[in-house]
Amino acid sequence: MITYSALTTVAGEDTAYKLADALEGLEPEPTGVGVFEIEDGSGLWEVAAYFIETPDAGALAVLSALHGGKPFAISDIPDQDWVSKVQRELAPVTAGRFFVYGSHDAEKVPADAVPLLIDAAMAFGTGHHGTTLGCLQAFDALLVDGFAGDRIADIGCGTAVLAMAAALVLPAKIVASDIDPVAIDVAQANLEANDLTGRVECFVGAGFDAPGLADFGPFDLVFANILKGPLLALAPDMAAHVATGGRVILSGILNEQADEVVKVYRQIGFNLLQRNQIVEWTTLTLAKD
């Protein structure tokens, strides 16, 4: 079966969501519509619609023009098992002591590594992206320096790879949260696959607002691998929920955005310990005074 995608960009979040709402009323009806911010400082947002029938190019052209967007680019997508395809193509990743691998590479795990089994799934964080890799490297560096916190949170956890890394090396109380229920389902499946069932408490919710999550604090370490905007919005809650002397590892930050994030966190009592860059992404490790 062939499916179809239709992609455009528009200026501004409000316009993007209005266009997405309008797409829902098309015939043939899209099977899904997505809205994504383009993190390059341009202010543009991508709007994507997916169809199992050939979309109405004329109707799409009218909608894009009405919302000031570029003409929709319509493409056909051959039916594939994308998860299996990604699993075949993703090579294992080493980040300090951690070895992130898919089940198809189980025989490649080094004897002296801390293994993290993460198969490709519908949640962010396989360990291959520069942000996740940067967080694992930053965590390994903290461990080398003797970090041994008792309470750890993974905010915006995706697959929960960071929470699992902590659970494998520290006897800490660990919590993980994500605004996406699918991510939490994936996280719980990954915990089971890594024999970590019961070691990480998972919550659905935004930031520290997930019901019950804050009760585990104050935290000695918080991972937040999200994006610059949410990290800045989260700063006051970080100050409230991180213990004095605690650490935060922040990522999802483009290199040119890092100074702004450091400035905001310094204003609320965090000092920069380490800054790592992997291609276009920066990971920051900070300590609360």
mmCIF file of C-alpha atoms in Angstrom:
data_model
loop_
_atom_site.group_PDB
_atom_site.id
_atom_site.type_symbol
_atom_site.label_atom_id
_atom_site.label_comp_id
_atom_site.label_asym_id
_atom_site.label_seq_id
_atom_site.Cartn_x
_atom_site.Cartn_y
_atom_site.Cartn_z
ATOM 1 C CA MET A 1 0.000 0.000 0.000
ATOM 2 C CA ILE A 2 1.219 3.520 -0.822
ATOM 3 C CA THR A 3 0.566 6.394 1.563
ATOM 4 C CA TYR A 4 1.089 10.088 0.885
ATOM 5 C CA SER A 5 2.632 12.991 2.765
ATOM 6 C CA ALA A 6 1.977 16.703 2.260
ATOM 7 C CA LEU A 7 4.437 19.149 3.858
ATOM 8 C CA THR A 8 4.586 22.931 4.082
ATOM 9 C CA THR A 9 6.048 25.642 6.308
ATOM 10 C CA VAL A 10 4.325 28.705 7.737
ATOM 11 C CA ALA A 11 5.375 31.581 9.981
ATOM 12 C CA GLY A 12 4.347 31.326 13.625
ATOM 13 C CA GLU A 13 2.895 28.708 15.944
ATOM 14 C CA ASP A 14 -0.689 30.041 15.892
ATOM 15 C CA THR A 15 -0.817 29.984 12.095
ATOM 16 C CA ALA A 16 0.635 26.468 12.024
ATOM 17 C CA TYR A 17 -2.042 25.098 14.348
ATOM 18 C CA LYS A 18 -4.820 26.908 12.477
ATOM 19 C CA LEU A 19 -3.625 25.317 9.248
ATOM 20 C CA ALA A 20 -3.443 21.919 10.957
ATOM 21 C CA ASP A 21 -7.061 22.313 12.114
ATOM 22 C CA ALA A 22 -8.115 23.229 8.578
ATOM 23 C CA LEU A 23 -6.396 20.139 7.168
ATOM 24 C CA GLU A 24 -8.581 17.925 9.345
ATOM 25 C CA GLY A 25 -11.599 18.958 7.276
ATOM 26 C CA LEU A 26 -10.203 17.882 3.909
ATOM 27 C CA GLU A 27 -11.633 15.163 1.689
ATOM 28 C CA PRO A 28 -10.030 12.687 1.477
ATOM 29 C CA GLU A 29 -9.382 13.041 5.184
ATOM 30 C CA PRO A 30 -5.768 12.852 6.400
ATOM 31 C CA THR A 31 -4.930 9.945 8.676
ATOM 32 C CA GLY A 32 -2.689 12.203 10.736
ATOM 33 C CA VAL A 33 -1.548 15.821 10.992
ATOM 34 C CA GLY A 34 1.610 17.048 12.735
ATOM 35 C CA VAL A 35 2.973 20.471 13.683
ATOM 36 C CA PHE A 36 6.688 20.921 14.376
ATOM 37 C CA GLU A 37 8.792 23.970 15.196
ATOM 38 C CA ILE A 38 11.864 24.371 12.985
ATOM 39 C CA GLU A 39 14.609 24.988 15.546
ATOM 40 C CA ASP A 40 16.791 27.309 13.500
ATOM 41 C CA GLY A 41 15.658 30.671 14.822
ATOM 42 C CA SER A 42 13.625 31.412 11.685
ATOM 43 C CA GLY A 43 10.232 31.368 13.411
ATOM 44 C CA LEU A 44 8.957 28.885 10.837
ATOM 45 C CA TRP A 45 6.825 25.852 11.649
ATOM 46 C CA GLU A 46 6.377 22.717 9.564
ATOM 47 C CA VAL A 47 2.889 21.326 9.048
ATOM 48 C CA ALA A 48 2.602 17.758 7.781
ATOM 49 C CA ALA A 49 -0.429 15.723 6.753
ATOM 50 C CA TYR A 50 -0.529 12.029 5.856
ATOM 51 C CA PHE A 51 -3.090 10.291 3.628
ATOM 52 C CA ILE A 52 -3.951 6.766 2.531
ATOM 53 C CA GLU A 53 -5.706 8.166 -0.562
ATOM 54 C CA THR A 54 -4.268 10.611 -3.073
ATOM 55 C CA PRO A 55 -4.687 14.061 -1.476
ATOM 56 C CA ASP A 56 -6.545 16.887 -3.182
ATOM 57 C CA ALA A 57 -3.654 19.040 -4.473
ATOM 58 C CA GLY A 58 -5.974 21.907 -5.306
ATOM 59 C CA ALA A 59 -7.472 22.043 -1.823
ATOM 60 C CA LEU A 60 -4.009 21.873 -0.277
ATOM 61 C CA ALA A 61 -2.850 24.768 -2.479
ATOM 62 C CA VAL A 62 -5.801 26.894 -1.339
ATOM 63 C CA LEU A 63 -5.165 26.159 2.339
ATOM 64 C CA SER A 64 -1.458 26.945 2.128
ATOM 65 C CA ALA A 65 -2.175 30.247 0.347
ATOM 66 C CA LEU A 66 -4.847 31.238 2.890
ATOM 67 C CA HIS A 67 -2.360 30.700 5.732
ATOM 68 C CA GLY A 68 0.613 32.354 4.042
ATOM 69 C CA GLY A 69 2.510 29.114 3.654
ATOM 70 C CA LYS A 70 4.652 27.662 0.933
ATOM 71 C CA PRO A 71 2.925 25.316 -1.539
ATOM 72 C CA PHE A 72 2.507 21.823 -0.118
ATOM 73 C CA ALA A 73 5.118 19.316 -1.262
ATOM 74 C CA ILE A 74 3.221 16.076 -1.904
ATOM 75 C CA SER A 75 5.120 12.780 -1.904
ATOM 76 C CA ASP A 76 4.169 9.129 -2.003
ATOM 77 C CA ILE A 77 5.610 6.886 0.702
ATOM 78 C CA PRO A 78 6.105 3.170 -0.105
ATOM 79 C CA ASP A 79 4.774 0.853 2.563
ATOM 80 C CA GLN A 80 7.679 -0.384 4.697
ATOM 81 C CA ASP A 81 8.297 -1.731 8.150
ATOM 82 C CA TRP A 82 10.137 1.431 9.175
ATOM 83 C CA VAL A 83 11.011 0.255 12.672
ATOM 84 C CA SER A 84 12.691 -2.872 11.303
ATOM 85 C CA LYS A 85 14.486 -0.800 8.676
ATOM 86 C CA VAL A 86 15.829 1.590 11.322
ATOM 87 C CA GLN A 87 16.854 -1.302 13.556
ATOM 88 C CA ARG A 88 18.951 -2.761 10.753
ATOM 89 C CA GLU A 89 20.644 0.558 10.018
ATOM 90 C CA LEU A 90 21.338 1.840 13.549
ATOM 91 C CA ALA A 91 24.809 0.852 14.696
ATOM 92 C CA PRO A 92 25.583 0.450 18.421
ATOM 93 C CA VAL A 93 26.752 3.605 20.231
ATOM 94 C CA THR A 94 29.395 3.901 22.941
ATOM 95 C CA ALA A 95 29.137 6.785 25.428
ATOM 96 C CA GLY A 96 31.743 6.398 28.127
ATOM 97 C CA ARG A 97 30.889 3.218 30.024
ATOM 98 C CA PHE A 98 27.469 2.966 28.332
ATOM 99 C CA PHE A 99 26.816 0.845 25.249
ATOM 100 C CA VAL A 100 23.491 1.516 23.531
ATOM 101 C CA TYR A 101 22.392 -1.219 21.146
ATOM 102 C CA GLY A 102 19.398 -2.806 19.467
ATOM 103 C CA SER A 103 18.413 -6.415 20.005
ATOM 104 C CA HIS A 104 19.779 -7.213 16.536
ATOM 105 C CA ASP A 105 23.273 -6.308 17.859
ATOM 106 C CA ALA A 106 23.127 -8.160 21.178
ATOM 107 C CA GLU A 107 26.234 -10.201 20.347
ATOM 108 C CA LYS A 108 28.303 -6.992 20.060
ATOM 109 C CA VAL A 109 27.971 -5.847 23.694
ATOM 110 C CA PRO A 110 31.470 -5.509 25.235
ATOM 111 C CA ALA A 111 32.027 -7.467 28.425
ATOM 112 C CA ASP A 112 33.077 -4.360 30.385
ATOM 113 C CA ALA A 113 30.268 -2.056 29.170
ATOM 114 C CA VAL A 114 27.029 -0.998 30.849
ATOM 115 C CA PRO A 115 24.508 -2.224 28.233
ATOM 116 C CA LEU A 116 21.370 -0.290 27.317
ATOM 117 C CA LEU A 117 18.988 -2.173 25.045
ATOM 118 C CA ILE A 118 16.946 0.332 23.034
ATOM 119 C CA ASP A 119 15.121 -0.802 19.915
ATOM 120 C CA ALA A 120 13.780 1.792 17.479
ATOM 121 C CA ALA A 121 10.267 2.762 18.499
ATOM 122 C CA MET A 122 7.760 5.612 18.473
ATOM 123 C CA ALA A 123 9.576 7.752 21.033
ATOM 124 C CA PHE A 124 12.638 9.938 20.978
ATOM 125 C CA GLY A 125 15.963 8.723 22.300
ATOM 126 C CA THR A 126 17.762 5.738 20.790
ATOM 127 C CA GLY A 127 21.164 7.070 21.875
ATOM 128 C CA HIS A 128 22.215 7.912 18.323
ATOM 129 C CA HIS A 129 21.032 11.502 18.298
ATOM 130 C CA GLY A 130 23.631 14.067 19.372
ATOM 131 C CA THR A 131 21.484 15.214 22.286
ATOM 132 C CA THR A 132 20.973 11.778 23.845
ATOM 133 C CA LEU A 133 24.590 10.814 23.232
ATOM 134 C CA GLY A 134 25.717 14.085 24.793
ATOM 135 C CA CYS A 135 23.629 13.431 27.921
ATOM 136 C CA LEU A 136 25.081 9.942 28.341
ATOM 137 C CA GLN A 137 28.610 11.284 27.954
ATOM 138 C CA ALA A 138 27.915 14.061 30.459
ATOM 139 C CA PHE A 139 26.472 11.557 32.949
ATOM 140 C CA ASP A 140 29.497 9.311 32.543
ATOM 141 C CA ALA A 141 31.745 12.305 33.264
ATOM 142 C CA LEU A 142 29.815 12.997 36.490
ATOM 143 C CA LEU A 143 30.253 9.385 37.549
ATOM 144 C CA VAL A 144 34.000 9.586 36.862
ATOM 145 C CA ASP A 145 34.074 12.618 39.176
ATOM 146 C CA GLY A 146 32.397 10.595 41.934
ATOM 147 C CA PHE A 147 28.745 11.595 41.617
ATOM 148 C CA ALA A 148 26.478 9.285 43.619
ATOM 149 C CA GLY A 149 23.094 11.002 43.984
ATOM 150 C CA ASP A 150 20.103 9.377 45.698
ATOM 151 C CA ARG A 151 17.228 11.015 43.786
ATOM 152 C CA ILE A 152 17.229 11.392 40.018
ATOM 153 C CA ALA A 153 14.631 12.649 37.518
ATOM 154 C CA ASP A 154 14.488 12.277 33.731
ATOM 155 C CA ILE A 155 12.206 15.048 32.436
ATOM 156 C CA GLY A 156 10.901 14.556 28.893
ATOM 157 C CA CYS A 157 12.216 11.019 29.060
ATOM 158 C CA GLY A 158 11.241 9.651 25.625
ATOM 159 C CA THR A 159 12.490 6.055 25.652
ATOM 160 C CA ALA A 160 13.820 6.574 29.218
ATOM 161 C CA VAL A 161 17.359 5.728 28.103
ATOM 162 C CA LEU A 162 18.815 8.292 30.538
ATOM 163 C CA ALA A 163 16.738 7.095 33.476
ATOM 164 C CA MET A 164 17.775 3.523 32.701
ATOM 165 C CA ALA A 165 21.439 4.506 32.509
ATOM 166 C CA ALA A 166 21.141 5.918 36.020
ATOM 167 C CA ALA A 167 19.260 2.861 37.277
ATOM 168 C CA LEU A 168 21.979 0.531 35.990
ATOM 169 C CA VAL A 169 24.821 2.239 37.866
ATOM 170 C CA LEU A 170 23.292 3.854 40.961
ATOM 171 C CA PRO A 171 21.043 2.549 43.784
ATOM 172 C CA ALA A 172 18.985 5.742 43.536
ATOM 173 C CA LYS A 173 15.286 6.528 43.501
ATOM 174 C CA ILE A 174 14.618 7.416 39.870
ATOM 175 C CA VAL A 175 11.571 8.966 38.225
ATOM 176 C CA ALA A 176 10.845 9.708 34.578
ATOM 177 C CA SER A 177 8.148 11.819 32.968
ATOM 178 C CA ASP A 178 6.974 12.688 29.490
ATOM 179 C CA ILE A 179 4.015 14.640 28.179
ATOM 180 C CA ASP A 180 3.427 11.895 25.576
ATOM 181 C CA PRO A 181 1.644 8.756 26.871
ATOM 182 C CA VAL A 182 3.161 6.759 23.976
ATOM 183 C CA ALA A 183 6.636 7.650 25.232
ATOM 184 C CA ILE A 184 5.757 6.380 28.706
ATOM 185 C CA ASP A 185 4.478 3.104 27.234
ATOM 186 C CA VAL A 186 7.749 2.745 25.318
ATOM 187 C CA ALA A 187 9.742 3.646 28.423
ATOM 188 C CA GLN A 188 8.032 0.966 30.491
ATOM 189 C CA ALA A 189 8.630 -1.610 27.760
ATOM 190 C CA ASN A 190 12.303 -0.651 27.682
ATOM 191 C CA LEU A 191 12.575 -0.953 31.443
ATOM 192 C CA GLU A 192 11.212 -4.480 31.218
ATOM 193 C CA ALA A 193 13.563 -5.352 28.343
ATOM 194 C CA ASN A 194 16.533 -4.193 30.432
ATOM 195 C CA ASP A 195 15.413 -6.073 33.578
ATOM 196 C CA LEU A 196 14.720 -2.750 35.314
ATOM 197 C CA THR A 197 11.023 -3.161 36.033
ATOM 198 C CA GLY A 198 10.248 -1.318 39.274
ATOM 199 C CA ARG A 199 13.505 0.645 39.285
ATOM 200 C CA VAL A 200 12.076 3.747 37.563
ATOM 201 C CA GLU A 201 8.723 5.313 38.393
ATOM 202 C CA CYS A 202 7.139 6.694 35.206
ATOM 203 C CA PHE A 203 4.690 9.599 35.008
ATOM 204 C CA VAL A 204 2.677 11.226 32.231
ATOM 205 C CA GLY A 205 2.878 15.002 32.457
ATOM 206 C CA ALA A 206 4.793 18.135 31.558
ATOM 207 C CA GLY A 207 7.989 18.860 33.453
ATOM 208 C CA PHE A 208 7.706 18.564 37.203
ATOM 209 C CA ASP A 209 3.909 18.981 37.034
ATOM 210 C CA ALA A 210 3.208 15.274 36.526
ATOM 211 C CA PRO A 211 1.083 14.310 39.554
ATOM 212 C CA GLY A 212 3.244 12.725 42.240
ATOM 213 C CA LEU A 213 6.607 13.261 40.562
ATOM 214 C CA ALA A 214 7.722 16.217 42.699
ATOM 215 C CA ASP A 215 7.115 14.142 45.845
ATOM 216 C CA PHE A 216 10.332 12.248 45.039
ATOM 217 C CA GLY A 217 12.417 15.442 45.215
ATOM 218 C CA PRO A 218 14.421 17.452 45.845
ATOM 219 C CA PHE A 219 16.586 15.844 43.174
ATOM 220 C CA ASP A 220 20.337 15.348 43.162
ATOM 221 C CA LEU A 221 20.354 15.038 39.364
ATOM 222 C CA VAL A 222 17.876 16.022 36.665
ATOM 223 C CA PHE A 223 18.162 15.078 33.007
ATOM 224 C CA ALA A 224 16.198 17.336 30.653
ATOM 225 C CA ASN A 225 16.799 16.486 27.012
ATOM 226 C CA ILE A 226 14.094 18.599 25.417
ATOM 227 C CA LEU A 227 14.479 21.921 23.526
ATOM 228 C CA LYS A 228 15.681 25.422 24.344
ATOM 229 C CA GLY A 229 12.212 26.928 24.795
ATOM 230 C CA PRO A 230 10.947 24.312 27.268
ATOM 231 C CA LEU A 231 14.300 24.355 29.108
ATOM 232 C CA LEU A 232 14.030 28.097 29.675
ATOM 233 C CA ALA A 233 10.402 27.754 30.788
ATOM 234 C CA LEU A 234 11.443 24.945 33.130
ATOM 235 C CA ALA A 235 14.199 26.983 34.831
ATOM 236 C CA PRO A 236 12.152 28.210 37.850
ATOM 237 C CA ASP A 237 10.956 24.668 38.541
ATOM 238 C CA MET A 238 14.538 23.427 38.292
ATOM 239 C CA ALA A 239 15.541 25.914 40.964
ATOM 240 C CA ALA A 240 12.659 24.746 43.142
ATOM 241 C CA HIS A 241 13.124 20.989 42.735
ATOM 242 C CA VAL A 242 16.904 20.475 42.471
ATOM 243 C CA ALA A 243 18.711 20.039 45.788
ATOM 244 C CA THR A 244 21.486 22.414 46.783
ATOM 245 C CA GLY A 245 24.640 21.013 45.223
ATOM 246 C CA GLY A 246 22.550 19.005 42.752
ATOM 247 C CA ARG A 247 23.325 18.688 39.066
ATOM 248 C CA VAL A 248 21.310 19.170 35.906
ATOM 249 C CA ILE A 249 22.182 17.826 32.463
ATOM 250 C CA LEU A 250 20.410 19.829 29.770
ATOM 251 C CA SER A 251 20.265 19.108 26.049
ATOM 252 C CA GLY A 252 18.163 19.594 22.948
ATOM 253 C CA ILE A 253 20.074 22.877 22.581
ATOM 254 C CA LEU A 254 21.503 24.095 19.288
ATOM 255 C CA ASN A 255 25.085 25.321 19.667
ATOM 256 C CA GLU A 256 24.125 28.952 19.083
ATOM 257 C CA GLN A 257 21.416 28.721 21.793
ATOM 258 C CA ALA A 258 23.676 27.449 24.565
ATOM 259 C CA ASP A 259 24.865 30.821 25.892
ATOM 260 C CA GLU A 260 21.288 31.976 26.442
ATOM 261 C CA VAL A 261 20.431 28.817 28.376
ATOM 262 C CA VAL A 262 23.565 29.172 30.534
ATOM 263 C CA LYS A 263 22.712 32.840 31.239
ATOM 264 C CA VAL A 264 19.156 32.064 32.359
ATOM 265 C CA TYR A 265 20.244 29.193 34.606
ATOM 266 C CA ARG A 266 23.036 31.256 36.152
ATOM 267 C CA GLN A 267 20.438 33.846 37.122
ATOM 268 C CA ILE A 268 18.602 31.235 39.187
ATOM 269 C CA GLY A 269 21.671 29.849 40.930
ATOM 270 C CA PHE A 270 23.262 27.279 38.619
ATOM 271 C CA ASN A 271 26.943 27.281 37.631
ATOM 272 C CA LEU A 272 28.225 25.744 34.418
ATOM 273 C CA LEU A 273 30.394 22.676 34.974
ATOM 274 C CA GLN A 274 30.762 21.342 31.454
ATOM 275 C CA ARG A 275 29.718 22.124 27.893
ATOM 276 C CA ASN A 276 29.893 19.427 25.202
ATOM 277 C CA GLN A 277 29.158 19.828 21.508
ATOM 278 C CA ILE A 278 28.229 17.004 19.140
ATOM 279 C CA VAL A 279 27.796 18.347 15.616
ATOM 280 C CA GLU A 280 25.117 21.074 15.938
ATOM 281 C CA TRP A 281 23.928 20.126 19.445
ATOM 282 C CA THR A 282 25.202 21.260 22.858
ATOM 283 C CA THR A 283 24.809 19.463 26.179
ATOM 284 C CA LEU A 284 25.239 21.460 29.388
ATOM 285 C CA THR A 285 26.073 20.176 32.868
ATOM 286 C CA LEU A 286 25.351 22.650 35.656
ATOM 287 C CA ALA A 287 25.413 22.577 39.458
ATOM 288 C CA LYS A 288 23.053 24.377 41.820
ATOM 289 C CA ASP A 289 24.876 26.631 44.303
#
